[in-house]
């Protein structure tokens, strides 16, 4: 037996409610995607601008599945740009932001790539990097951590 310390991990389902407080997004249903390395957020009308000598992004998000309203304006500092190969095999250069992420009682910093997911079922995918050392996925569960009432999130 090794000296490695084991920490209890939280069990989550195949989809969960999450919040992105820095982006003023109190609730987004995310699909847990253990096949993806990096997490991804639906974003559109992505524009670069400079603030205090740093490159930032201004973009809009449709936070509710299968709805184009509301449109939430978000801003975040550009952390990186990466080429990501999607599940259909298409490579795309995407901007990357670092932001606080909240799922259940867990809050931590994570990286998100931004891309238009209007045609996809979920506005957000949570990848392995965000899940590692924190969560165990039980594919038979859905919203294991609970979540808000969608009607009250975005007036």
Short mmCIF file of C-alpha atoms in Angstrom, two decimals, residues 8-67:
data_model
loop_
_atom_site.label_atom_id
_atom_site.label_comp_id
_atom_site.label_asym_id
_atom_site.label_seq_id
_atom_site.Cartn_x
_atom_site.Cartn_y
_atom_site.Cartn_z
CA UNK A 8 -13.31 11.25 -0.82
CA UNK A 9 -14.74 12.20 -4.19
CA UNK A 10 -18.24 13.45 -4.89
CA UNK A 11 -20.45 11.26 -7.07
CA UNK A 12 -22.06 13.14 -9.97
CA UNK A 13 -24.41 12.13 -12.76
CA UNK A 14 -24.06 12.27 -16.54
CA UNK A 15 -25.52 15.80 -16.47
CA UNK A 16 -25.36 18.37 -13.68
CA UNK A 17 -26.27 21.95 -12.89
CA UNK A 18 -23.28 24.27 -12.64
CA UNK A 19 -22.72 27.99 -12.18
CA UNK A 20 -20.09 30.37 -13.52
CA UNK A 21 -20.21 33.27 -11.02
CA UNK A 22 -17.50 35.39 -12.73
CA UNK A 23 -19.59 35.32 -15.92
CA UNK A 24 -22.84 36.05 -14.03
CA UNK A 25 -24.29 32.69 -15.08
CA UNK A 26 -26.11 31.26 -12.02
CA UNK A 27 -27.17 28.05 -13.73
CA UNK A 28 -26.29 26.03 -16.82
CA UNK A 29 -27.05 22.35 -17.36
CA UNK A 30 -23.77 20.70 -18.36
CA UNK A 31 -23.13 17.29 -19.87
CA UNK A 32 -20.33 15.42 -18.15
CA UNK A 33 -17.97 14.36 -20.94
CA UNK A 34 -15.14 12.11 -19.74
CA UNK A 35 -14.05 11.75 -23.38
CA UNK A 36 -13.17 15.46 -23.58
CA UNK A 37 -10.00 16.80 -22.03
CA UNK A 38 -11.10 20.42 -21.70
CA UNK A 39 -14.48 21.85 -20.73
CA UNK A 40 -16.43 23.91 -23.24
CA UNK A 41 -19.02 26.68 -22.96
CA UNK A 42 -21.50 27.77 -25.61
CA UNK A 43 -20.61 31.31 -26.73
CA UNK A 44 -21.35 33.43 -29.77
CA UNK A 45 -20.52 36.91 -31.09
CA UNK A 46 -17.07 36.51 -29.53
CA UNK A 47 -15.06 39.75 -29.83
CA UNK A 48 -11.56 40.58 -28.62
CA UNK A 49 -10.78 43.86 -26.85
CA UNK A 50 -7.98 45.29 -24.71
CA UNK A 51 -8.42 46.19 -21.05
CA UNK A 52 -5.48 47.48 -19.00
CA UNK A 53 -3.04 46.19 -21.61
CA UNK A 54 -4.47 42.63 -21.55
CA UNK A 55 -6.49 40.86 -24.19
CA UNK A 56 -10.09 40.18 -23.14
CA UNK A 57 -13.14 38.62 -24.77
CA UNK A 58 -16.70 39.87 -24.87
CA UNK A 59 -19.26 37.23 -25.83
CA UNK A 60 -22.87 36.20 -25.40
CA UNK A 61 -24.27 32.97 -23.96
CA UNK A 62 -27.65 31.29 -24.33
CA UNK A 63 -27.60 29.52 -20.94
CA UNK A 64 -30.84 27.55 -21.29
CA UNK A 65 -30.93 24.38 -23.36
CA UNK A 66 -32.83 24.59 -26.66
CA UNK A 67 -33.61 28.31 -26.13
#
